[in-house]
């Protein structure tokens, strides 16, 4: 049976209405969903790609079921998902890695630490194995040349202008280095340098062309993933979330959604399919979080966010919280 757009809308709206978030964020989420469904779908049609809505519903349901580790992802969904990228980021994400070959900073470790004789030998072998020197040319093979007034045939596909690619790399490097400088807050795993680092083989020779291509592609893909995953908030959004986290402002917009507490209490009291002893145990373990608990989730989120200033400079949130 076809699940209509209206059914998805009702289900996702019901989830949003129960979320443990502040009232302003709740309004932002509701407005975002309304606009998305109004502009893209008619009420009785089937969704062209329901996966994104199913994923959103799954995430919010997980949070409502007590998985509060998904709280940051839920705020990301509200404030970052679907927001437009900066022009440079959009262009960077849509540029193939091969376009960055001549512009991406690359480091050969042997050139940094090797002896001069080994470096000279390494560079000589490297020059031999450069992809552009290995390309097959029919004109060269047949020892033909163009007349003075003739021009070579240009490829049909579009090639990025070198200067535009270089500017994209500079913007990506600036963004990535900001992330690295604040990696303790922004990254979970070990940080990696922006440059592609080529290690020599055990014989002191350059890696094969295929291996170097793989390293470059892996690096570009990694940077693209960072740009997709780590999005800045606006200063206004970050300030609001910090005010919610502090709990010091007595305004309606920073109040935690009362519908969440009613829903959570109903769920908490609905444990009837277990023995009385298990019921007591479960109720002790599955306590309904209070406002203080939820504001603590906000604190953890806010201290790991950054924003873009009026002049386009990226800055970490200045908020610090002390109990």
PDB file of C-alpha atoms in Angstrom:
ATOM      1  CA  UNK A   1       0.000   0.000   0.000  1.00  0.00           C
ATOM      2  CA  UNK A   2       1.328   3.422  -0.950  1.00  0.00           C
ATOM      3  CA  UNK A   3       2.352   5.637   1.946  1.00  0.00           C
ATOM      4  CA  UNK A   4       1.232   9.138   1.035  1.00  0.00           C
ATOM      5  CA  UNK A   5       3.066  12.377   1.640  1.00  0.00           C
ATOM      6  CA  UNK A   6       0.418  13.378   4.165  1.00  0.00           C
ATOM      7  CA  UNK A   7       1.103  10.224   6.198  1.00  0.00           C
ATOM      8  CA  UNK A   8       4.817  11.003   6.345  1.00  0.00           C
ATOM      9  CA  UNK A   9       4.081  14.594   7.259  1.00  0.00           C
ATOM     10  CA  UNK A  10       1.793  13.603  10.143  1.00  0.00           C
ATOM     11  CA  UNK A  11       4.281  11.075  11.461  1.00  0.00           C
ATOM     12  CA  UNK A  12       7.292  13.373  11.358  1.00  0.00           C
ATOM     13  CA  UNK A  13       5.284  16.293  12.765  1.00  0.00           C
ATOM     14  CA  UNK A  14       4.125  14.112  15.673  1.00  0.00           C
ATOM     15  CA  UNK A  15       7.736  13.192  16.454  1.00  0.00           C
ATOM     16  CA  UNK A  16       8.864  16.808  16.323  1.00  0.00           C
ATOM     17  CA  UNK A  17       6.069  17.906  18.636  1.00  0.00           C
ATOM     18  CA  UNK A  18       7.380  15.566  21.356  1.00  0.00           C
ATOM     19  CA  UNK A  19      11.092  16.403  21.171  1.00  0.00           C
ATOM     20  CA  UNK A  20      12.994  17.491  24.325  1.00  0.00           C
ATOM     21  CA  UNK A  21      14.083  20.811  22.833  1.00  0.00           C
ATOM     22  CA  UNK A  22      13.415  24.484  23.476  1.00  0.00           C
ATOM     23  CA  UNK A  23      10.321  26.128  22.044  1.00  0.00           C
ATOM     24  CA  UNK A  24      12.176  28.278  19.508  1.00  0.00           C
ATOM     25  CA  UNK A  25      14.016  25.256  18.102  1.00  0.00           C
ATOM     26  CA  UNK A  26      10.692  23.431  18.051  1.00  0.00           C
ATOM     27  CA  UNK A  27       9.197  26.197  15.904  1.00  0.00           C
ATOM     28  CA  UNK A  28      12.231  26.143  13.588  1.00  0.00           C
ATOM     29  CA  UNK A  29      11.824  22.379  13.116  1.00  0.00           C
ATOM     30  CA  UNK A  30       8.084  22.627  12.446  1.00  0.00           C
ATOM     31  CA  UNK A  31       8.503  25.470   9.961  1.00  0.00           C
ATOM     32  CA  UNK A  32      11.281  23.590   8.178  1.00  0.00           C
ATOM     33  CA  UNK A  33       9.119  20.498   7.746  1.00  0.00           C
ATOM     34  CA  UNK A  34       6.090  22.515   6.631  1.00  0.00           C
ATOM     35  CA  UNK A  35       8.091  24.363   3.995  1.00  0.00           C
ATOM     36  CA  UNK A  36       9.732  21.163   2.746  1.00  0.00           C
ATOM     37  CA  UNK A  37       6.417  19.374   2.263  1.00  0.00           C
ATOM     38  CA  UNK A  38       4.595  22.389   0.834  1.00  0.00           C
ATOM     39  CA  UNK A  39       7.162  23.141  -1.831  1.00  0.00           C
ATOM     40  CA  UNK A  40       8.019  19.595  -2.915  1.00  0.00           C
ATOM     41  CA  UNK A  41       4.953  17.396  -2.584  1.00  0.00           C
ATOM     42  CA  UNK A  42       1.209  17.171  -2.949  1.00  0.00           C
ATOM     43  CA  UNK A  43      -0.667  15.593  -0.045  1.00  0.00           C
ATOM     44  CA  UNK A  44      -1.859  12.413  -1.782  1.00  0.00           C
ATOM     45  CA  UNK A  45       1.235  11.613  -3.827  1.00  0.00           C
ATOM     46  CA  UNK A  46       3.964   9.150  -2.913  1.00  0.00           C
ATOM     47  CA  UNK A  47       7.316  10.538  -1.823  1.00  0.00           C
ATOM     48  CA  UNK A  48       9.937  10.303  -4.539  1.00  0.00           C
ATOM     49  CA  UNK A  49      12.683   9.605  -1.991  1.00  0.00           C
ATOM     50  CA  UNK A  50      11.251   8.708   1.426  1.00  0.00           C
ATOM     51  CA  UNK A  51      14.643   7.626   2.827  1.00  0.00           C
ATOM     52  CA  UNK A  52      15.541  11.054   4.213  1.00  0.00           C
ATOM     53  CA  UNK A  53      12.220  11.277   6.050  1.00  0.00           C
ATOM     54  CA  UNK A  54      12.509   7.730   7.369  1.00  0.00           C
ATOM     55  CA  UNK A  55      16.009   8.499   8.645  1.00  0.00           C
ATOM     56  CA  UNK A  56      14.757  11.660  10.360  1.00  0.00           C
ATOM     57  CA  UNK A  57      11.859   9.807  11.981  1.00  0.00           C
ATOM     58  CA  UNK A  58      14.210   7.022  13.098  1.00  0.00           C
ATOM     59  CA  UNK A  59      16.586   9.545  14.684  1.00  0.00           C
ATOM     60  CA  UNK A  60      13.857  11.406  16.559  1.00  0.00           C
ATOM     61  CA  UNK A  61      12.194   8.173  17.675  1.00  0.00           C
ATOM     62  CA  UNK A  62      15.533   7.004  19.045  1.00  0.00           C
ATOM     63  CA  UNK A  63      15.824  10.216  21.064  1.00  0.00           C
ATOM     64  CA  UNK A  64      12.265   9.885  22.371  1.00  0.00           C
ATOM     65  CA  UNK A  65      13.008   6.298  23.400  1.00  0.00           C
ATOM     66  CA  UNK A  66      15.779   7.488  25.698  1.00  0.00           C
ATOM     67  CA  UNK A  67      18.861   7.423  23.471  1.00  0.00           C
ATOM     68  CA  UNK A  68      20.113  10.872  24.437  1.00  0.00           C
ATOM     69  CA  UNK A  69      23.372  10.355  22.558  1.00  0.00           C
ATOM     70  CA  UNK A  70      21.337  11.253  19.474  1.00  0.00           C
ATOM     71  CA  UNK A  71      20.539  14.710  20.902  1.00  0.00           C
ATOM     72  CA  UNK A  72      23.384  16.478  18.998  1.00  0.00           C
ATOM     73  CA  UNK A  73      22.322  14.822  15.740  1.00  0.00           C
ATOM     74  CA  UNK A  74      18.772  16.020  16.308  1.00  0.00           C
ATOM     75  CA  UNK A  75      19.898  19.639  16.723  1.00  0.00           C
ATOM     76  CA  UNK A  76      22.067  19.240  13.619  1.00  0.00           C
ATOM     77  CA  UNK A  77      19.003  17.981  11.778  1.00  0.00           C
ATOM     78  CA  UNK A  78      17.054  21.073  12.827  1.00  0.00           C
ATOM     79  CA  UNK A  79      19.681  23.746  12.252  1.00  0.00           C
ATOM     80  CA  UNK A  80      22.048  22.347   9.618  1.00  0.00           C
ATOM     81  CA  UNK A  81      20.368  19.689   7.485  1.00  0.00           C
ATOM     82  CA  UNK A  82      19.345  21.027   4.098  1.00  0.00           C
ATOM     83  CA  UNK A  83      20.933  24.440   4.615  1.00  0.00           C
ATOM     84  CA  UNK A  84      22.842  25.764   1.573  1.00  0.00           C
ATOM     85  CA  UNK A  85      26.624  25.514   1.476  1.00  0.00           C
ATOM     86  CA  UNK A  86      28.855  28.501   0.812  1.00  0.00           C
ATOM     87  CA  UNK A  87      29.620  28.961  -2.880  1.00  0.00           C
ATOM     88  CA  UNK A  88      33.190  27.700  -2.559  1.00  0.00           C
ATOM     89  CA  UNK A  89      32.097  24.631  -0.562  1.00  0.00           C
ATOM     90  CA  UNK A  90      29.385  23.755  -3.070  1.00  0.00           C
ATOM     91  CA  UNK A  91      31.849  24.047  -5.962  1.00  0.00           C
ATOM     92  CA  UNK A  92      34.490  22.093  -4.066  1.00  0.00           C
ATOM     93  CA  UNK A  93      32.089  19.239  -3.315  1.00  0.00           C
ATOM     94  CA  UNK A  94      31.106  19.008  -6.984  1.00  0.00           C
ATOM     95  CA  UNK A  95      34.676  19.026  -8.311  1.00  0.00           C
ATOM     96  CA  UNK A  96      36.322  15.695  -9.116  1.00  0.00           C
ATOM     97  CA  UNK A  97      39.506  14.845  -7.275  1.00  0.00           C
ATOM     98  CA  UNK A  98      41.431  14.642 -10.555  1.00  0.00           C
ATOM     99  CA  UNK A  99      41.000  18.399 -11.031  1.00  0.00           C
ATOM    100  CA  UNK A 100      43.059  19.001  -7.878  1.00  0.00           C
ATOM    101  CA  UNK A 101      46.155  17.072  -9.004  1.00  0.00           C
ATOM    102  CA  UNK A 102      48.260  20.111  -9.840  1.00  0.00           C
ATOM    103  CA  UNK A 103      46.892  22.361  -7.069  1.00  0.00           C
ATOM    104  CA  UNK A 104      46.653  20.187  -3.969  1.00  0.00           C
ATOM    105  CA  UNK A 105      49.629  20.515  -1.586  1.00  0.00           C
ATOM    106  CA  UNK A 106      51.658  17.314  -1.699  1.00  0.00           C
ATOM    107  CA  UNK A 107      54.640  16.260   0.392  1.00  0.00           C
ATOM    108  CA  UNK A 108      57.136  13.532  -0.472  1.00  0.00           C
ATOM    109  CA  UNK A 109      58.680  12.376   2.799  1.00  0.00           C
ATOM    110  CA  UNK A 110      61.996  11.407   1.239  1.00  0.00           C
ATOM    111  CA  UNK A 111      62.480  14.994   0.053  1.00  0.00           C
ATOM    112  CA  UNK A 112      61.996  16.182   3.621  1.00  0.00           C
ATOM    113  CA  UNK A 113      64.321  13.757   5.407  1.00  0.00           C
ATOM    114  CA  UNK A 114      66.464  11.972   2.805  1.00  0.00           C
ATOM    115  CA  UNK A 115      70.065  12.554   1.758  1.00  0.00           C
ATOM    116  CA  UNK A 116      70.769  14.552  -1.407  1.00  0.00           C
ATOM    117  CA  UNK A 117      71.838  11.535  -3.466  1.00  0.00           C
ATOM    118  CA  UNK A 118      68.686   9.632  -2.550  1.00  0.00           C
ATOM    119  CA  UNK A 119      66.515  12.689  -3.163  1.00  0.00           C
ATOM    120  CA  UNK A 120      67.999  13.201  -6.647  1.00  0.00           C
ATOM    121  CA  UNK A 121      67.446   9.546  -7.512  1.00  0.00           C
ATOM    122  CA  UNK A 122      63.907   9.694  -6.111  1.00  0.00           C
ATOM    123  CA  UNK A 123      63.021  12.809  -8.120  1.00  0.00           C
ATOM    124  CA  UNK A 124      64.436  11.294 -11.299  1.00  0.00           C
ATOM    125  CA  UNK A 125      62.235   8.226 -10.881  1.00  0.00           C
ATOM    126  CA  UNK A 126      59.302  10.424  -9.936  1.00  0.00           C
ATOM    127  CA  UNK A 127      59.674  12.448 -13.117  1.00  0.00           C
ATOM    128  CA  UNK A 128      59.598   9.267 -15.182  1.00  0.00           C
ATOM    129  CA  UNK A 129      56.365   8.087 -13.612  1.00  0.00           C
ATOM    130  CA  UNK A 130      54.331  11.282 -13.798  1.00  0.00           C
ATOM    131  CA  UNK A 131      50.934  10.494 -15.332  1.00  0.00           C
ATOM    132  CA  UNK A 132      51.098  13.365 -17.803  1.00  0.00           C
ATOM    133  CA  UNK A 133      54.358  11.988 -19.205  1.00  0.00           C
ATOM    134  CA  UNK A 134      52.848   8.531 -19.611  1.00  0.00           C
ATOM    135  CA  UNK A 135      49.758   9.545 -21.571  1.00  0.00           C
ATOM    136  CA  UNK A 136      49.502   7.973 -25.001  1.00  0.00           C
ATOM    137  CA  UNK A 137      49.716  10.424 -27.888  1.00  0.00           C
ATOM    138  CA  UNK A 138      48.838   9.253 -31.387  1.00  0.00           C
ATOM    139  CA  UNK A 139      50.592  12.286 -32.887  1.00  0.00           C
ATOM    140  CA  UNK A 140      53.825  11.429 -31.088  1.00  0.00           C
ATOM    141  CA  UNK A 141      53.618   7.752 -31.945  1.00  0.00           C
ATOM    142  CA  UNK A 142      53.147   8.505 -35.645  1.00  0.00           C
ATOM    143  CA  UNK A 143      55.691  11.344 -35.511  1.00  0.00           C
ATOM    144  CA  UNK A 144      53.188  13.853 -36.819  1.00  0.00           C
ATOM    145  CA  UNK A 145      52.986  17.554 -36.072  1.00  0.00           C
ATOM    146  CA  UNK A 146      50.432  20.290 -36.649  1.00  0.00           C
ATOM    147  CA  UNK A 147      50.914  23.018 -39.197  1.00  0.00           C
ATOM    148  CA  UNK A 148      51.658  26.480 -37.840  1.00  0.00           C
ATOM    149  CA  UNK A 149      48.097  27.773 -38.413  1.00  0.00           C
ATOM    150  CA  UNK A 150      46.378  24.690 -36.916  1.00  0.00           C
ATOM    151  CA  UNK A 151      45.254  24.220 -33.333  1.00  0.00           C
ATOM    152  CA  UNK A 152      44.846  20.931 -31.462  1.00  0.00           C
ATOM    153  CA  UNK A 153      41.300  19.677 -30.921  1.00  0.00           C
ATOM    154  CA  UNK A 154      39.967  20.696 -27.530  1.00  0.00           C
ATOM    155  CA  UNK A 155      38.198  18.087 -25.360  1.00  0.00           C
ATOM    156  CA  UNK A 156      34.424  18.326 -25.261  1.00  0.00           C
ATOM    157  CA  UNK A 157      34.088  18.065 -21.501  1.00  0.00           C
ATOM    158  CA  UNK A 158      34.472  21.146 -19.353  1.00  0.00           C
ATOM    159  CA  UNK A 159      37.737  21.659 -17.507  1.00  0.00           C
ATOM    160  CA  UNK A 160      37.997  23.883 -14.455  1.00  0.00           C
ATOM    161  CA  UNK A 161      40.182  26.920 -14.859  1.00  0.00           C
ATOM    162  CA  UNK A 162      43.402  26.440 -12.918  1.00  0.00           C
ATOM    163  CA  UNK A 163      43.037  29.646 -10.904  1.00  0.00           C
ATOM    164  CA  UNK A 164      39.493  28.729  -9.824  1.00  0.00           C
ATOM    165  CA  UNK A 165      40.660  25.294  -8.682  1.00  0.00           C
ATOM    166  CA  UNK A 166      43.513  26.866  -6.733  1.00  0.00           C
ATOM    167  CA  UNK A 167      41.097  29.234  -4.992  1.00  0.00           C
ATOM    168  CA  UNK A 168      38.869  26.287  -4.048  1.00  0.00           C
ATOM    169  CA  UNK A 169      41.860  24.460  -2.574  1.00  0.00           C
ATOM    170  CA  UNK A 170      42.849  27.569  -0.584  1.00  0.00           C
ATOM    171  CA  UNK A 171      39.340  27.938   0.838  1.00  0.00           C
ATOM    172  CA  UNK A 172      39.174  24.236   1.693  1.00  0.00           C
ATOM    173  CA  UNK A 173      42.605  24.394   3.335  1.00  0.00           C
ATOM    174  CA  UNK A 174      41.607  27.425   5.414  1.00  0.00           C
ATOM    175  CA  UNK A 175      38.435  25.672   6.574  1.00  0.00           C
ATOM    176  CA  UNK A 176      40.227  22.390   7.273  1.00  0.00           C
ATOM    177  CA  UNK A 177      43.014  24.060   9.256  1.00  0.00           C
ATOM    178  CA  UNK A 178      40.405  25.773  11.420  1.00  0.00           C
ATOM    179  CA  UNK A 179      38.904  22.348  12.119  1.00  0.00           C
ATOM    180  CA  UNK A 180      42.350  20.933  12.958  1.00  0.00           C
ATOM    181  CA  UNK A 181      43.112  23.855  15.280  1.00  0.00           C
ATOM    182  CA  UNK A 182      39.945  23.010  17.218  1.00  0.00           C
ATOM    183  CA  UNK A 183      40.072  19.252  16.741  1.00  0.00           C
ATOM    184  CA  UNK A 184      39.612  18.512  20.456  1.00  0.00           C
ATOM    185  CA  UNK A 185      36.089  19.914  20.276  1.00  0.00           C
ATOM    186  CA  UNK A 186      35.164  19.204  16.661  1.00  0.00           C
ATOM    187  CA  UNK A 187      36.744  15.858  15.780  1.00  0.00           C
ATOM    188  CA  UNK A 188      36.252  12.502  17.449  1.00  0.00           C
ATOM    189  CA  UNK A 189      39.161  10.664  15.887  1.00  0.00           C
ATOM    190  CA  UNK A 190      42.788  11.444  15.142  1.00  0.00           C
ATOM    191  CA  UNK A 191      43.279  14.526  12.995  1.00  0.00           C
ATOM    192  CA  UNK A 192      45.055  14.229   9.646  1.00  0.00           C
ATOM    193  CA  UNK A 193      47.050  16.922   7.817  1.00  0.00           C
ATOM    194  CA  UNK A 194      45.567  18.652   4.785  1.00  0.00           C
ATOM    195  CA  UNK A 195      48.539  17.801   2.580  1.00  0.00           C
ATOM    196  CA  UNK A 196      48.831  14.490   0.749  1.00  0.00           C
ATOM    197  CA  UNK A 197      51.888  12.772   2.216  1.00  0.00           C
ATOM    198  CA  UNK A 198      53.655  10.243   0.016  1.00  0.00           C
ATOM    199  CA  UNK A 199      55.888   7.722   1.721  1.00  0.00           C
ATOM    200  CA  UNK A 200      58.619   6.105  -0.391  1.00  0.00           C
ATOM    201  CA  UNK A 201      58.711   2.388  -1.001  1.00  0.00           C
ATOM    202  CA  UNK A 202      61.136   0.253   1.009  1.00  0.00           C
ATOM    203  CA  UNK A 203      63.593   0.649  -1.878  1.00  0.00           C
ATOM    204  CA  UNK A 204      63.519   4.436  -1.579  1.00  0.00           C
ATOM    205  CA  UNK A 205      61.499   4.861  -4.772  1.00  0.00           C
ATOM    206  CA  UNK A 206      58.258   6.765  -5.402  1.00  0.00           C
ATOM    207  CA  UNK A 207      54.975   4.942  -5.074  1.00  0.00           C
ATOM    208  CA  UNK A 208      53.338   3.813  -8.272  1.00  0.00           C
ATOM    209  CA  UNK A 209      51.082   6.211 -10.158  1.00  0.00           C
ATOM    210  CA  UNK A 210      48.034   4.195  -9.091  1.00  0.00           C
ATOM    211  CA  UNK A 211      49.045   4.349  -5.416  1.00  0.00           C
ATOM    212  CA  UNK A 212      49.597   8.111  -5.567  1.00  0.00           C
ATOM    213  CA  UNK A 213      46.246   8.562  -7.304  1.00  0.00           C
ATOM    214  CA  UNK A 214      44.621   6.545  -4.537  1.00  0.00           C
ATOM    215  CA  UNK A 215      46.246   8.684  -1.834  1.00  0.00           C
ATOM    216  CA  UNK A 216      45.070  11.908  -3.474  1.00  0.00           C
ATOM    217  CA  UNK A 217      41.543  10.602  -3.989  1.00  0.00           C
ATOM    218  CA  UNK A 218      41.379   9.413  -0.368  1.00  0.00           C
ATOM    219  CA  UNK A 219      42.558  12.797   0.920  1.00  0.00           C
ATOM    220  CA  UNK A 220      40.105  14.802  -1.195  1.00  0.00           C
ATOM    221  CA  UNK A 221      37.254  12.494  -0.164  1.00  0.00           C
ATOM    222  CA  UNK A 222      38.210  12.910   3.502  1.00  0.00           C
ATOM    223  CA  UNK A 223      38.192  16.713   3.255  1.00  0.00           C
ATOM    224  CA  UNK A 224      34.855  16.642   1.424  1.00  0.00           C
ATOM    225  CA  UNK A 225      33.370  14.508   4.207  1.00  0.00           C
ATOM    226  CA  UNK A 226      34.613  16.985   6.819  1.00  0.00           C
ATOM    227  CA  UNK A 227      33.008  19.878   4.918  1.00  0.00           C
ATOM    228  CA  UNK A 228      29.714  17.981   4.671  1.00  0.00           C
ATOM    229  CA  UNK A 229      29.672  16.892   8.311  1.00  0.00           C
ATOM    230  CA  UNK A 230      30.958  19.990  10.122  1.00  0.00           C
ATOM    231  CA  UNK A 231      28.721  22.916   9.293  1.00  0.00           C
ATOM    232  CA  UNK A 232      28.846  26.262  11.095  1.00  0.00           C
ATOM    233  CA  UNK A 233      25.831  27.701  12.851  1.00  0.00           C
ATOM    234  CA  UNK A 234      24.927  31.348  12.520  1.00  0.00           C
ATOM    235  CA  UNK A 235      25.963  33.562  15.412  1.00  0.00           C
ATOM    236  CA  UNK A 236      22.307  34.158  16.262  1.00  0.00           C
ATOM    237  CA  UNK A 237      21.572  30.421  16.397  1.00  0.00           C
ATOM    238  CA  UNK A 238      24.589  29.681  18.570  1.00  0.00           C
ATOM    239  CA  UNK A 239      23.730  32.533  20.950  1.00  0.00           C
ATOM    240  CA  UNK A 240      20.186  31.244  21.320  1.00  0.00           C
ATOM    241  CA  UNK A 241      21.311  27.670  22.012  1.00  0.00           C
ATOM    242  CA  UNK A 242      23.793  28.968  24.592  1.00  0.00           C
ATOM    243  CA  UNK A 243      20.982  30.870  26.311  1.00  0.00           C
ATOM    244  CA  UNK A 244      18.952  27.672  26.446  1.00  0.00           C
ATOM    245  CA  UNK A 245      21.960  25.841  27.884  1.00  0.00           C
ATOM    246  CA  UNK A 246      22.559  28.442  30.583  1.00  0.00           C
ATOM    247  CA  UNK A 247      18.955  28.438  31.801  1.00  0.00           C
ATOM    248  CA  UNK A 248      19.394  31.972  33.124  1.00  0.00           C
ATOM    249  CA  UNK A 249      16.947  33.700  30.791  1.00  0.00           C
ATOM    250  CA  UNK A 250      13.281  33.556  31.688  1.00  0.00           C
ATOM    251  CA  UNK A 251      11.714  33.816  28.270  1.00  0.00           C
ATOM    252  CA  UNK A 252       9.188  31.567  26.583  1.00  0.00           C
ATOM    253  CA  UNK A 253      11.498  30.799  23.657  1.00  0.00           C
ATOM    254  CA  UNK A 254      14.113  29.088  25.870  1.00  0.00           C
ATOM    255  CA  UNK A 255      11.603  26.969  27.782  1.00  0.00           C
ATOM    256  CA  UNK A 256      11.880  23.219  27.201  1.00  0.00           C
ATOM    257  CA  UNK A 257       8.978  21.723  25.267  1.00  0.00           C
ATOM    258  CA  UNK A 258       6.325  20.719  27.876  1.00  0.00           C
ATOM    259  CA  UNK A 259       4.867  18.137  25.481  1.00  0.00           C
ATOM    260  CA  UNK A 260       8.042  16.096  25.873  1.00  0.00           C
ATOM    261  CA  UNK A 261       7.573  15.728  29.630  1.00  0.00           C
ATOM    262  CA  UNK A 262       3.956  14.646  29.208  1.00  0.00           C
ATOM    263  CA  UNK A 263       4.904  12.112  26.540  1.00  0.00           C
ATOM    264  CA  UNK A 264       7.904  10.796  28.499  1.00  0.00           C
ATOM    265  CA  UNK A 265       5.795  10.411  31.650  1.00  0.00           C
ATOM    266  CA  UNK A 266       3.178   8.419  29.753  1.00  0.00           C
ATOM    267  CA  UNK A 267       5.864   6.160  28.335  1.00  0.00           C
ATOM    268  CA  UNK A 268       7.457   5.815  31.756  1.00  0.00           C
ATOM    269  CA  UNK A 269       4.184   4.783  33.356  1.00  0.00           C
ATOM    270  CA  UNK A 270       3.186   2.375  30.594  1.00  0.00           C
ATOM    271  CA  UNK A 271       5.432  -0.498  31.683  1.00  0.00           C
ATOM    272  CA  UNK A 272       2.718  -3.076  32.301  1.00  0.00           C
ATOM    273  CA  UNK A 273       3.977  -6.157  30.488  1.00  0.00           C
ATOM    274  CA  UNK A 274       6.592  -7.080  33.083  1.00  0.00           C
ATOM    275  CA  UNK A 275       6.551  -8.367  36.632  1.00  0.00           C
ATOM    276  CA  UNK A 276       6.175  -5.846  39.506  1.00  0.00           C
ATOM    277  CA  UNK A 277       9.833  -6.268  40.497  1.00  0.00           C
ATOM    278  CA  UNK A 278      11.039  -5.682  36.929  1.00  0.00           C
ATOM    279  CA  UNK A 279       8.691  -2.716  36.642  1.00  0.00           C
ATOM    280  CA  UNK A 280      10.249  -1.029  39.681  1.00  0.00           C
ATOM    281  CA  UNK A 281      13.733  -1.724  38.318  1.00  0.00           C
ATOM    282  CA  UNK A 282      12.910  -0.361  34.862  1.00  0.00           C
ATOM    283  CA  UNK A 283      11.312   2.771  36.265  1.00  0.00           C
ATOM    284  CA  UNK A 284      14.413   3.431  38.335  1.00  0.00           C
ATOM    285  CA  UNK A 285      16.678   2.951  35.344  1.00  0.00           C
ATOM    286  CA  UNK A 286      14.551   4.811  32.801  1.00  0.00           C
ATOM    287  CA  UNK A 287      14.025   8.078  34.586  1.00  0.00           C
ATOM    288  CA  UNK A 288      12.439  10.971  32.726  1.00  0.00           C
ATOM    289  CA  UNK A 289      15.091  13.696  32.317  1.00  0.00           C
ATOM    290  CA  UNK A 290      14.262  17.028  33.891  1.00  0.00           C
ATOM    291  CA  UNK A 291      15.032  20.486  32.499  1.00  0.00           C
ATOM    292  CA  UNK A 292      18.445  20.544  34.138  1.00  0.00           C
ATOM    293  CA  UNK A 293      19.394  17.277  32.414  1.00  0.00           C
ATOM    294  CA  UNK A 294      18.257  18.575  29.031  1.00  0.00           C
ATOM    295  CA  UNK A 295      20.132  21.846  29.440  1.00  0.00           C
ATOM    296  CA  UNK A 296      23.229  19.787  30.151  1.00  0.00           C
ATOM    297  CA  UNK A 297      22.769  18.148  26.716  1.00  0.00           C
ATOM    298  CA  UNK A 298      22.608  21.657  25.258  1.00  0.00           C
ATOM    299  CA  UNK A 299      25.829  22.615  27.024  1.00  0.00           C
ATOM    300  CA  UNK A 300      27.647  19.657  25.575  1.00  0.00           C
ATOM    301  CA  UNK A 301      26.373  20.550  22.109  1.00  0.00           C
ATOM    302  CA  UNK A 302      27.098  24.283  22.250  1.00  0.00           C
ATOM    303  CA  UNK A 303      30.717  23.896  23.379  1.00  0.00           C
ATOM    304  CA  UNK A 304      31.405  21.810  20.256  1.00  0.00           C
ATOM    305  CA  UNK A 305      29.990  24.289  17.736  1.00  0.00           C
ATOM    306  CA  UNK A 306      31.464  27.092  15.669  1.00  0.00           C
ATOM    307  CA  UNK A 307      29.987  29.982  13.752  1.00  0.00           C
ATOM    308  CA  UNK A 308      30.797  32.350  10.923  1.00  0.00           C
ATOM    309  CA  UNK A 309      31.326  35.984  11.839  1.00  0.00           C
ATOM    310  CA  UNK A 310      30.027  38.933   9.809  1.00  0.00           C
ATOM    311  CA  UNK A 311      33.301  39.135   7.881  1.00  0.00           C
ATOM    312  CA  UNK A 312      33.219  35.411   7.066  1.00  0.00           C
ATOM    313  CA  UNK A 313      35.756  34.389   9.718  1.00  0.00           C
ATOM    314  CA  UNK A 314      35.127  31.063  11.424  1.00  0.00           C
ATOM    315  CA  UNK A 315      35.156  31.173  15.222  1.00  0.00           C
ATOM    316  CA  UNK A 316      34.483  28.720  17.993  1.00  0.00           C
ATOM    317  CA  UNK A 317      31.611  29.502  20.321  1.00  0.00           C
ATOM    318  CA  UNK A 318      32.943  31.565  23.253  1.00  0.00           C
ATOM    319  CA  UNK A 319      30.499  29.997  25.721  1.00  0.00           C
ATOM    320  CA  UNK A 320      31.854  28.295  28.813  1.00  0.00           C
ATOM    321  CA  UNK A 321      29.639  26.843  31.502  1.00  0.00           C
ATOM    322  CA  UNK A 322      30.408  26.356  35.159  1.00  0.00           C
ATOM    323  CA  UNK A 323      28.166  24.624  37.680  1.00  0.00           C
TER     324      UNK A 323
END
